[in-house]
Amino acid sequence: MRISELARAAGVPVATVKFYLRDGLVPPGRATSATQATYDDSHLQRLRLVRALVEVGGMPLAKVRVVLDVVDRPPADPYDAVGEALAALPPYVDTAPPYGRATALLDALELAYDENVTAVAQLDAALAGLEAAGRPLDVDAARAYLHQVRLIAEREVASVERGDEREVASVVQDVVLGTVLLEPVILSLRRLVHAALYRERHPRR
Amino acid sequence: MRISELARAAGVPVATVKFYLRDGLVPPGRATSATQATYDDSHLQRLRLVRALVEVGGMPLAKVRVVLDVVDRPPADPYDAVGEALAALPPYVDTAPPYGRATALLDALELAYDENVTAVAQLDAALAGLEAAGRPLDVDAARAYLHQVRLIAEREVASVERGDEREVASVVQDVVLGTVLLEPVILSLRRLVHAALYRERHPRR
């Protein structure tokens, strides 16, 4: 397809596609003349991924590049590949292990985890913030969150085809998109439900 | 209390407290000599709020100021006050109404909403991203998210005292902290559950 068709298919202005091409975020098309090139489905997939990371994820280009590097040259184990890619996604926390608050909570919740997963550091930072704000999260409240979140995650996993036979790059791309695009859905719904509950209890006079 | 005690209570380095004081994010203490001042609980509350917004929320200082302005000079209606404060929180989307994707979905879900709530714009951006990525969110999947999110929100609301008699500023501060500090808890737990489910199905050989 031509650059204009590629841009339309991904819902991005042509100027933005040109910028991503110049910047190497999207690989060059196959030249058909001195000034024209043709693009295929692999370009469209890449453009959709970049668009989601930049526009919805709000990620800086340096972090986008880290994700693209994993997609292009993934470690052999899909679990490690996904972990590396997710580590480039926000929220960015610059704390070092040990993550005592998070690991103590996860142990109490009996959730198996791997301390290298960035979400452990993110959870630890949030727990430290809650503690510093004078409202530490107790295990019962955390267990209630985990219960609902587990139901969400199990439904999400069930809706995806089994990954055994799939290419690692495609698994990574799916998980990254599912993280960047679905997290704001979950959070914006939570904010909207809070607003609706508030209005029910306190009607505007 | 002295600045060192204030800093310790909020879990922030003294140098950071001094920076926030110079920048006007935390109001000055009561001077006790030419070089010393004393701080009270209102300073501690403010410092905790600023710390959460900057360190956990990752918010730029300009947006932190917007939240503080609402806390200091809140609109009379707590709902409006909360809406103004939450509008300064990430994720930042720079799209203008109408938010047709979000409103169509919310209507289908029969969730009451107010198009001025920033979460409508955030939801719309996420839905547009999903669509552009070739994986539009169907109403059934959205309904499943809403169901779990509603259970989360109802539990959160039940755990907070009724707001009828409370000062608007204190309600705003609570909602802002509950948003900035609990959202990363929910999201990091989701990422960790996904990692645990993956490992269950694909043990490392």
PDB file of N, CA, C and O in Angstrom, chain A residues 50-119:
ATOM      1  N   VAL A  50       3.504   1.697  17.486  1.00  0.00           N
ATOM      2  CA  VAL A  50       4.135   2.982  17.817  1.00  0.00           C
ATOM      3  C   VAL A  50       3.072   4.007  18.205  1.00  0.00           C
ATOM      4  O   VAL A  50       3.206   4.732  19.195  1.00  0.00           O
ATOM      5  N   ARG A  51       1.998   4.048  17.441  1.00  0.00           N
ATOM      6  CA  ARG A  51       0.934   4.997  17.733  1.00  0.00           C
ATOM      7  C   ARG A  51       0.368   4.782  19.135  1.00  0.00           C
ATOM      8  O   ARG A  51       0.157   5.723  19.901  1.00  0.00           O
ATOM      9  N   ALA A  52       0.109   3.517  19.487  1.00  0.00           N
ATOM     10  CA  ALA A  52      -0.459   3.215  20.812  1.00  0.00           C
ATOM     11  C   ALA A  52       0.510   3.637  21.918  1.00  0.00           C
ATOM     12  O   ALA A  52       0.107   4.231  22.921  1.00  0.00           O
ATOM     13  N   LEU A  53       1.796   3.343  21.727  1.00  0.00           N
ATOM     14  CA  LEU A  53       2.789   3.654  22.765  1.00  0.00           C
ATOM     15  C   LEU A  53       2.922   5.163  22.954  1.00  0.00           C
ATOM     16  O   LEU A  53       2.992   5.661  24.076  1.00  0.00           O
ATOM     17  N   VAL A  54       2.945   5.900  21.835  1.00  0.00           N
ATOM     18  CA  VAL A  54       3.164   7.344  21.907  1.00  0.00           C
ATOM     19  C   VAL A  54       1.890   8.072  22.314  1.00  0.00           C
ATOM     20  O   VAL A  54       1.888   8.881  23.246  1.00  0.00           O
ATOM     21  N   GLU A  55       0.786   7.768  21.616  1.00  0.00           N
ATOM     22  CA  GLU A  55      -0.413   8.581  21.810  1.00  0.00           C
ATOM     23  C   GLU A  55      -1.233   8.168  23.017  1.00  0.00           C
ATOM     24  O   GLU A  55      -1.767   9.023  23.725  1.00  0.00           O
ATOM     25  N   VAL A  56      -1.389   6.871  23.223  1.00  0.00           N
ATOM     26  CA  VAL A  56      -2.182   6.450  24.384  1.00  0.00           C
ATOM     27  C   VAL A  56      -1.280   6.266  25.604  1.00  0.00           C
ATOM     28  O   VAL A  56      -1.603   6.711  26.700  1.00  0.00           O
ATOM     29  N   GLY A  57      -0.118   5.637  25.402  1.00  0.00           N
ATOM     30  CA  GLY A  57       0.783   5.404  26.528  1.00  0.00           C
ATOM     31  C   GLY A  57       1.531   6.653  26.963  1.00  0.00           C
ATOM     32  O   GLY A  57       2.039   6.723  28.067  1.00  0.00           O
ATOM     33  N   GLY A  58       1.590   7.665  26.080  1.00  0.00           N
ATOM     34  CA  GLY A  58       2.305   8.895  26.419  1.00  0.00           C
ATOM     35  C   GLY A  58       3.790   8.646  26.636  1.00  0.00           C
ATOM     36  O   GLY A  58       4.455   9.359  27.387  1.00  0.00           O
ATOM     37  N   MET A  59       4.345   7.620  25.960  1.00  0.00           N
ATOM     38  CA  MET A  59       5.736   7.245  26.214  1.00  0.00           C
ATOM     39  C   MET A  59       6.727   8.088  25.422  1.00  0.00           C
ATOM     40  O   MET A  59       6.494   8.401  24.263  1.00  0.00           O
ATOM     41  N   PRO A  60       7.871   8.437  26.038  1.00  0.00           N
ATOM     42  CA  PRO A  60       8.934   9.107  25.297  1.00  0.00           C
ATOM     43  C   PRO A  60       9.515   8.154  24.241  1.00  0.00           C
ATOM     44  O   PRO A  60       9.503   6.931  24.430  1.00  0.00           O
ATOM     45  N   LEU A  61      10.033   8.730  23.136  1.00  0.00           N
ATOM     46  CA  LEU A  61      10.506   7.898  22.029  1.00  0.00           C
ATOM     47  C   LEU A  61      11.627   6.946  22.449  1.00  0.00           C
ATOM     48  O   LEU A  61      11.728   5.834  21.919  1.00  0.00           O
ATOM     49  N   ALA A  62      12.456   7.357  23.429  1.00  0.00           N
ATOM     50  CA  ALA A  62      13.550   6.478  23.865  1.00  0.00           C
ATOM     51  C   ALA A  62      12.977   5.177  24.436  1.00  0.00           C
ATOM     52  O   ALA A  62      13.543   4.094  24.240  1.00  0.00           O
ATOM     53  N   LYS A  63      11.861   5.279  25.151  1.00  0.00           N
ATOM     54  CA  LYS A  63      11.243   4.078  25.732  1.00  0.00           C
ATOM     55  C   LYS A  63      10.524   3.266  24.649  1.00  0.00           C
ATOM     56  O   LYS A  63      10.495   2.035  24.700  1.00  0.00           O
ATOM     57  N   VAL A  64       9.955   3.972  23.660  1.00  0.00           N
ATOM     58  CA  VAL A  64       9.308   3.279  22.542  1.00  0.00           C
ATOM     59  C   VAL A  64      10.339   2.400  21.833  1.00  0.00           C
ATOM     60  O   VAL A  64      10.074   1.249  21.482  1.00  0.00           O
ATOM     61  N   ARG A  65      11.539   2.961  21.648  1.00  0.00           N
ATOM     62  CA  ARG A  65      12.607   2.212  20.983  1.00  0.00           C
ATOM     63  C   ARG A  65      12.959   0.925  21.733  1.00  0.00           C
ATOM     64  O   ARG A  65      13.270  -0.100  21.120  1.00  0.00           O
ATOM     65  N   VAL A  66      12.944   0.976  23.065  1.00  0.00           N
ATOM     66  CA  VAL A  66      13.255  -0.221  23.858  1.00  0.00           C
ATOM     67  C   VAL A  66      12.234  -1.320  23.545  1.00  0.00           C
ATOM     68  O   VAL A  66      12.597  -2.477  23.310  1.00  0.00           O
ATOM     69  N   VAL A  67      10.956  -0.939  23.500  1.00  0.00           N
ATOM     70  CA  VAL A  67       9.905  -1.926  23.194  1.00  0.00           C
ATOM     71  C   VAL A  67      10.111  -2.499  21.793  1.00  0.00           C
ATOM     72  O   VAL A  67      10.048  -3.715  21.586  1.00  0.00           O
ATOM     73  N   LEU A  68      10.397  -1.616  20.825  1.00  0.00           N
ATOM     74  CA  LEU A  68      10.576  -2.078  19.442  1.00  0.00           C
ATOM     75  C   LEU A  68      11.778  -3.014  19.320  1.00  0.00           C
ATOM     76  O   LEU A  68      11.739  -3.992  18.578  1.00  0.00           O
ATOM     77  N   ASP A  69      12.849  -2.713  20.075  1.00  0.00           N
ATOM     78  CA  ASP A  69      14.024  -3.590  20.062  1.00  0.00           C
ATOM     79  C   ASP A  69      13.661  -4.986  20.549  1.00  0.00           C
ATOM     80  O   ASP A  69      14.144  -5.980  20.005  1.00  0.00           O
ATOM     81  N   VAL A  70      12.831  -5.064  21.593  1.00  0.00           N
ATOM     82  CA  VAL A  70      12.429  -6.381  22.100  1.00  0.00           C
ATOM     83  C   VAL A  70      11.596  -7.106  21.046  1.00  0.00           C
ATOM     84  O   VAL A  70      11.768  -8.304  20.819  1.00  0.00           O
ATOM     85  N   VAL A  71      10.684  -6.371  20.391  1.00  0.00           N
ATOM     86  CA  VAL A  71       9.843  -7.004  19.360  1.00  0.00           C
ATOM     87  C   VAL A  71      10.726  -7.508  18.217  1.00  0.00           C
ATOM     88  O   VAL A  71      10.501  -8.590  17.678  1.00  0.00           O
ATOM     89  N   ASP A  72      11.751  -6.732  17.861  1.00  0.00           N
ATOM     90  CA  ASP A  72      12.594  -7.103  16.717  1.00  0.00           C
ATOM     91  C   ASP A  72      13.619  -8.177  17.058  1.00  0.00           C
ATOM     92  O   ASP A  72      13.980  -8.991  16.214  1.00  0.00           O
ATOM     93  N   ARG A  73      14.108  -8.165  18.288  1.00  0.00           N
ATOM     94  CA  ARG A  73      15.127  -9.146  18.683  1.00  0.00           C
ATOM     95  C   ARG A  73      14.761  -9.701  20.057  1.00  0.00           C
ATOM     96  O   ARG A  73      15.455  -9.463  21.040  1.00  0.00           O
ATOM     97  N   PRO A  74      13.664 -10.469  20.124  1.00  0.00           N
ATOM     98  CA  PRO A  74      13.191 -10.931  21.435  1.00  0.00           C
ATOM     99  C   PRO A  74      14.072 -12.017  22.022  1.00  0.00           C
ATOM    100  O   PRO A  74      14.613 -12.844  21.275  1.00  0.00           O
ATOM    101  N   PRO A  75      14.226 -12.033  23.371  1.00  0.00           N
ATOM    102  CA  PRO A  75      14.866 -13.179  24.026  1.00  0.00           C
ATOM    103  C   PRO A  75      14.056 -14.430  23.687  1.00  0.00           C
ATOM    104  O   PRO A  75      12.867 -14.321  23.351  1.00  0.00           O
ATOM    105  N   ALA A  76      14.677 -15.613  23.768  1.00  0.00           N
ATOM    106  CA  ALA A  76      14.009 -16.850  23.342  1.00  0.00           C
ATOM    107  C   ALA A  76      12.774 -17.159  24.193  1.00  0.00           C
ATOM    108  O   ALA A  76      11.769 -17.631  23.687  1.00  0.00           O
ATOM    109  N   ASP A  77      12.863 -16.878  25.514  1.00  0.00           N
ATOM    110  CA  ASP A  77      11.728 -17.186  26.388  1.00  0.00           C
ATOM    111  C   ASP A  77      10.715 -16.043  26.328  1.00  0.00           C
ATOM    112  O   ASP A  77      11.049 -14.898  26.639  1.00  0.00           O
ATOM    113  N   PRO A  78       9.471 -16.327  25.911  1.00  0.00           N
ATOM    114  CA  PRO A  78       8.467 -15.274  25.789  1.00  0.00           C
ATOM    115  C   PRO A  78       8.255 -14.517  27.101  1.00  0.00           C
ATOM    116  O   PRO A  78       8.005 -13.310  27.094  1.00  0.00           O
ATOM    117  N   TYR A  79       8.386 -15.221  28.237  1.00  0.00           N
ATOM    118  CA  TYR A  79       8.198 -14.587  29.537  1.00  0.00           C
ATOM    119  C   TYR A  79       9.245 -13.493  29.743  1.00  0.00           C
ATOM    120  O   TYR A  79       8.928 -12.378  30.173  1.00  0.00           O
ATOM    121  N   ASP A  80      10.503 -13.818  29.414  1.00  0.00           N
ATOM    122  CA  ASP A  80      11.558 -12.814  29.544  1.00  0.00           C
ATOM    123  C   ASP A  80      11.337 -11.667  28.560  1.00  0.00           C
ATOM    124  O   ASP A  80      11.564 -10.496  28.879  1.00  0.00           O
ATOM    125  N   ALA A  81      10.896 -12.004  27.360  1.00  0.00           N
ATOM    126  CA  ALA A  81      10.668 -10.987  26.332  1.00  0.00           C
ATOM    127  C   ALA A  81       9.586 -10.011  26.790  1.00  0.00           C
ATOM    128  O   ALA A  81       9.751  -8.788  26.709  1.00  0.00           O
ATOM    129  N   VAL A  82       8.470 -10.576  27.286  1.00  0.00           N
ATOM    130  CA  VAL A  82       7.385  -9.725  27.757  1.00  0.00           C
ATOM    131  C   VAL A  82       7.858  -8.851  28.925  1.00  0.00           C
ATOM    132  O   VAL A  82       7.570  -7.652  28.990  1.00  0.00           O
ATOM    133  N   GLY A  83       8.619  -9.449  29.840  1.00  0.00           N
ATOM    134  CA  GLY A  83       9.127  -8.700  30.995  1.00  0.00           C
ATOM    135  C   GLY A  83       9.987  -7.524  30.567  1.00  0.00           C
ATOM    136  O   GLY A  83       9.850  -6.414  31.089  1.00  0.00           O
ATOM    137  N   GLU A  84      10.872  -7.751  29.591  1.00  0.00           N
ATOM    138  CA  GLU A  84      11.742  -6.662  29.105  1.00  0.00           C
ATOM    139  C   GLU A  84      10.933  -5.548  28.469  1.00  0.00           C
ATOM    140  O   GLU A  84      11.211  -4.361  28.649  1.00  0.00           O
ATOM    141  N   ALA A  85       9.921  -5.932  27.686  1.00  0.00           N
ATOM    142  CA  ALA A  85       9.112  -4.920  27.003  1.00  0.00           C
ATOM    143  C   ALA A  85       8.283  -4.125  28.019  1.00  0.00           C
ATOM    144  O   ALA A  85       8.234  -2.887  27.962  1.00  0.00           O
ATOM    145  N   LEU A  86       7.663  -4.824  28.964  1.00  0.00           N
ATOM    146  CA  LEU A  86       6.823  -4.127  29.947  1.00  0.00           C
ATOM    147  C   LEU A  86       7.655  -3.207  30.830  1.00  0.00           C
ATOM    148  O   LEU A  86       7.162  -2.189  31.316  1.00  0.00           O
ATOM    149  N   ALA A  87       8.928  -3.546  31.030  1.00  0.00           N
ATOM    150  CA  ALA A  87       9.793  -2.707  31.863  1.00  0.00           C
ATOM    151  C   ALA A  87       9.981  -1.321  31.254  1.00  0.00           C
ATOM    152  O   ALA A  87      10.337  -0.372  31.955  1.00  0.00           O
ATOM    153  N   ALA A  88       9.723  -1.178  29.957  1.00  0.00           N
ATOM    154  CA  ALA A  88       9.887   0.128  29.296  1.00  0.00           C
ATOM    155  C   ALA A  88       8.600   0.953  29.361  1.00  0.00           C
ATOM    156  O   ALA A  88       8.577   2.109  28.943  1.00  0.00           O
ATOM    157  N   LEU A  89       7.528   0.343  29.879  1.00  0.00           N
ATOM    158  CA  LEU A  89       6.242   1.055  29.940  1.00  0.00           C
ATOM    159  C   LEU A  89       6.110   1.832  31.247  1.00  0.00           C
ATOM    160  O   LEU A  89       6.619   1.404  32.279  1.00  0.00           O
ATOM    161  N   PRO A  90       5.380   2.954  31.209  1.00  0.00           N
ATOM    162  CA  PRO A  90       5.135   3.672  32.458  1.00  0.00           C
ATOM    163  C   PRO A  90       4.231   2.851  33.386  1.00  0.00           C
ATOM    164  O   PRO A  90       3.569   1.921  32.899  1.00  0.00           O
ATOM    165  N   PRO A  91       4.136   3.158  34.693  1.00  0.00           N
ATOM    166  CA  PRO A  91       4.815   4.265  35.359  1.00  0.00           C
ATOM    167  C   PRO A  91       6.300   3.968  35.597  1.00  0.00           C
ATOM    168  O   PRO A  91       6.662   2.830  35.874  1.00  0.00           O
ATOM    169  N   TYR A  92       7.136   5.016  35.453  1.00  0.00           N
ATOM    170  CA  TYR A  92       8.574   4.861  35.641  1.00  0.00           C
ATOM    171  C   TYR A  92       8.940   5.128  37.093  1.00  0.00           C
ATOM    172  O   TYR A  92       8.654   6.199  37.614  1.00  0.00           O
ATOM    173  N   VAL A  93       9.512   4.133  37.751  1.00  0.00           N
ATOM    174  CA  VAL A  93       9.963   4.341  39.130  1.00  0.00           C
ATOM    175  C   VAL A  93      11.464   4.119  39.139  1.00  0.00           C
ATOM    176  O   VAL A  93      11.968   3.236  38.461  1.00  0.00           O
ATOM    177  N   ASP A  94      12.178   4.976  39.863  1.00  0.00           N
ATOM    178  CA  ASP A  94      13.639   4.866  39.815  1.00  0.00           C
ATOM    179  C   ASP A  94      14.195   4.364  41.147  1.00  0.00           C
ATOM    180  O   ASP A  94      15.218   4.830  41.615  1.00  0.00           O
ATOM    181  N   THR A  95      13.482   3.408  41.753  1.00  0.00           N
ATOM    182  CA  THR A  95      13.965   2.857  43.010  1.00  0.00           C
ATOM    183  C   THR A  95      14.665   1.532  42.742  1.00  0.00           C
ATOM    184  O   THR A  95      14.416   0.875  41.743  1.00  0.00           O
ATOM    185  N   ALA A  96      15.573   1.171  43.656  1.00  0.00           N
ATOM    186  CA  ALA A  96      16.338  -0.074  43.514  1.00  0.00           C
ATOM    187  C   ALA A  96      15.806  -1.103  44.511  1.00  0.00           C
ATOM    188  O   ALA A  96      15.193  -0.737  45.507  1.00  0.00           O
ATOM    189  N   PRO A  97      16.021  -2.407  44.231  1.00  0.00           N
ATOM    190  CA  PRO A  97      15.619  -3.411  45.209  1.00  0.00           C
ATOM    191  C   PRO A  97      16.441  -3.238  46.488  1.00  0.00           C
ATOM    192  O   PRO A  97      17.482  -2.574  46.434  1.00  0.00           O
ATOM    193  N   PRO A  98      16.063  -3.781  47.639  1.00  0.00           N
ATOM    194  CA  PRO A  98      14.925  -4.685  47.804  1.00  0.00           C
ATOM    195  C   PRO A  98      13.595  -3.925  47.862  1.00  0.00           C
ATOM    196  O   PRO A  98      13.563  -2.775  48.289  1.00  0.00           O
ATOM    197  N   TYR A  99      12.542  -4.584  47.406  1.00  0.00           N
ATOM    198  CA  TYR A  99      11.205  -3.997  47.423  1.00  0.00           C
ATOM    199  C   TYR A  99      10.412  -4.640  48.554  1.00  0.00           C
ATOM    200  O   TYR A  99       9.448  -5.378  48.333  1.00  0.00           O
ATOM    201  N   GLY A 100      10.853  -4.353  49.779  1.00  0.00           N
ATOM    202  CA  GLY A 100      10.319  -5.040  50.956  1.00  0.00           C
ATOM    203  C   GLY A 100       8.827  -4.900  51.136  1.00  0.00           C
ATOM    204  O   GLY A 100       8.140  -5.852  51.507  1.00  0.00           O
ATOM    205  N   ARG A 101       8.280  -3.691  50.881  1.00  0.00           N
ATOM    206  CA  ARG A 101       6.838  -3.499  51.080  1.00  0.00           C
ATOM    207  C   ARG A 101       6.049  -4.379  50.104  1.00  0.00           C
ATOM    208  O   ARG A 101       5.093  -5.037  50.480  1.00  0.00           O
ATOM    209  N   ALA A 102       6.468  -4.362  48.841  1.00  0.00           N
ATOM    210  CA  ALA A 102       5.735  -5.122  47.826  1.00  0.00           C
ATOM    211  C   ALA A 102       5.875  -6.624  48.061  1.00  0.00           C
ATOM    212  O   ALA A 102       4.887  -7.361  48.005  1.00  0.00           O
ATOM    213  N   THR A 103       7.088  -7.091  48.357  1.00  0.00           N
ATOM    214  CA  THR A 103       7.260  -8.538  48.499  1.00  0.00           C
ATOM    215  C   THR A 103       6.543  -9.047  49.753  1.00  0.00           C
ATOM    216  O   THR A 103       5.956 -10.132  49.724  1.00  0.00           O
ATOM    217  N   ALA A 104       6.544  -8.265  50.835  1.00  0.00           N
ATOM    218  CA  ALA A 104       5.815  -8.688  52.040  1.00  0.00           C
ATOM    219  C   ALA A 104       4.325  -8.800  51.730  1.00  0.00           C
ATOM    220  O   ALA A 104       3.662  -9.766  52.131  1.00  0.00           O
ATOM    221  N   LEU A 105       3.805  -7.817  50.976  1.00  0.00           N
ATOM    222  CA  LEU A 105       2.372  -7.856  50.643  1.00  0.00           C
ATOM    223  C   LEU A 105       2.055  -9.038  49.723  1.00  0.00           C
ATOM    224  O   LEU A 105       1.090  -9.774  49.945  1.00  0.00           O
ATOM    225  N   LEU A 106       2.888  -9.223  48.694  1.00  0.00           N
ATOM    226  CA  LEU A 106       2.622 -10.310  47.741  1.00  0.00           C
ATOM    227  C   LEU A 106       2.728 -11.673  48.425  1.00  0.00           C
ATOM    228  O   LEU A 106       1.968 -12.593  48.119  1.00  0.00           O
ATOM    229  N   ASP A 107       3.666 -11.795  49.379  1.00  0.00           N
ATOM    230  CA  ASP A 107       3.762 -13.049  50.139  1.00  0.00           C
ATOM    231  C   ASP A 107       2.481 -13.251  50.955  1.00  0.00           C
ATOM    232  O   ASP A 107       1.931 -14.348  50.980  1.00  0.00           O
ATOM    233  N   ALA A 108       2.010 -12.177  51.609  1.00  0.00           N
ATOM    234  CA  ALA A 108       0.782 -12.291  52.412  1.00  0.00           C
ATOM    235  C   ALA A 108      -0.410 -12.661  51.521  1.00  0.00           C
ATOM    236  O   ALA A 108      -1.320 -13.367  51.950  1.00  0.00           O
ATOM    237  N   LEU A 109      -0.399 -12.172  50.286  1.00  0.00           N
ATOM    238  CA  LEU A 109      -1.501 -12.450  49.360  1.00  0.00           C
ATOM    239  C   LEU A 109      -1.333 -13.811  48.672  1.00  0.00           C
ATOM    240  O   LEU A 109      -2.219 -14.251  47.928  1.00  0.00           O
ATOM    241  N   GLU A 110      -0.168 -14.431  48.911  1.00  0.00           N
ATOM    242  CA  GLU A 110       0.158 -15.716  48.271  1.00  0.00           C
ATOM    243  C   GLU A 110       0.099 -15.654  46.750  1.00  0.00           C
ATOM    244  O   GLU A 110      -0.364 -16.588  46.092  1.00  0.00           O
ATOM    245  N   LEU A 111       0.527 -14.529  46.207  1.00  0.00           N
ATOM    246  CA  LEU A 111       0.628 -14.403  44.747  1.00  0.00           C
ATOM    247  C   LEU A 111       2.081 -14.681  44.349  1.00  0.00           C
ATOM    248  O   LEU A 111       2.997 -14.012  44.835  1.00  0.00           O
ATOM    249  N   ALA A 112       2.277 -15.677  43.484  1.00  0.00           N
ATOM    250  CA  ALA A 112       3.633 -15.988  43.024  1.00  0.00           C
ATOM    251  C   ALA A 112       4.150 -14.810  42.205  1.00  0.00           C
ATOM    252  O   ALA A 112       3.407 -14.223  41.417  1.00  0.00           O
ATOM    253  N   TYR A 113       5.406 -14.442  42.403  1.00  0.00           N
ATOM    254  CA  TYR A 113       5.955 -13.314  41.645  1.00  0.00           C
ATOM    255  C   TYR A 113       7.445 -13.530  41.472  1.00  0.00           C
ATOM    256  O   TYR A 113       8.046 -14.402  42.107  1.00  0.00           O
ATOM    257  N   ASP A 114       7.997 -12.676  40.622  1.00  0.00           N
ATOM    258  CA  ASP A 114       9.400 -12.733  40.278  1.00  0.00           C
ATOM    259  C   ASP A 114       9.892 -11.306  40.515  1.00  0.00           C
ATOM    260  O   ASP A 114       9.372 -10.358  39.917  1.00  0.00           O
ATOM    261  N   GLU A 115      10.850 -11.144  41.436  1.00  0.00           N
ATOM    262  CA  GLU A 115      11.215  -9.793  41.858  1.00  0.00           C
ATOM    263  C   GLU A 115      11.756  -8.933  40.712  1.00  0.00           C
ATOM    264  O   GLU A 115      11.830  -7.716  40.817  1.00  0.00           O
ATOM    265  N   ASN A 116      12.133  -9.583  39.595  1.00  0.00           N
ATOM    266  CA  ASN A 116      12.641  -8.821  38.451  1.00  0.00           C
ATOM    267  C   ASN A 116      11.537  -8.150  37.650  1.00  0.00           C
ATOM    268  O   ASN A 116      11.807  -7.290  36.818  1.00  0.00           O
ATOM    269  N   VAL A 117      10.289  -8.582  37.860  1.00  0.00           N
ATOM    270  CA  VAL A 117       9.195  -7.976  37.114  1.00  0.00           C
ATOM    271  C   VAL A 117       9.016  -6.529  37.599  1.00  0.00           C
ATOM    272  O   VAL A 117       8.917  -6.282  38.808  1.00  0.00           O
ATOM    273  N   THR A 118       9.021  -5.585  36.662  1.00  0.00           N
ATOM    274  CA  THR A 118       8.977  -4.169  37.021  1.00  0.00           C
ATOM    275  C   THR A 118       7.758  -3.818  37.862  1.00  0.00           C
ATOM    276  O   THR A 118       7.803  -2.885  38.663  1.00  0.00           O
ATOM    277  N   ALA A 119       6.659  -4.568  37.678  1.00  0.00           N
ATOM    278  CA  ALA A 119       5.447  -4.260  38.442  1.00  0.00           C
ATOM    279  C   ALA A 119       5.689  -4.386  39.949  1.00  0.00           C
ATOM    280  O   ALA A 119       4.988  -3.739  40.735  1.00  0.00           O
TER     281      ALA A 119
END
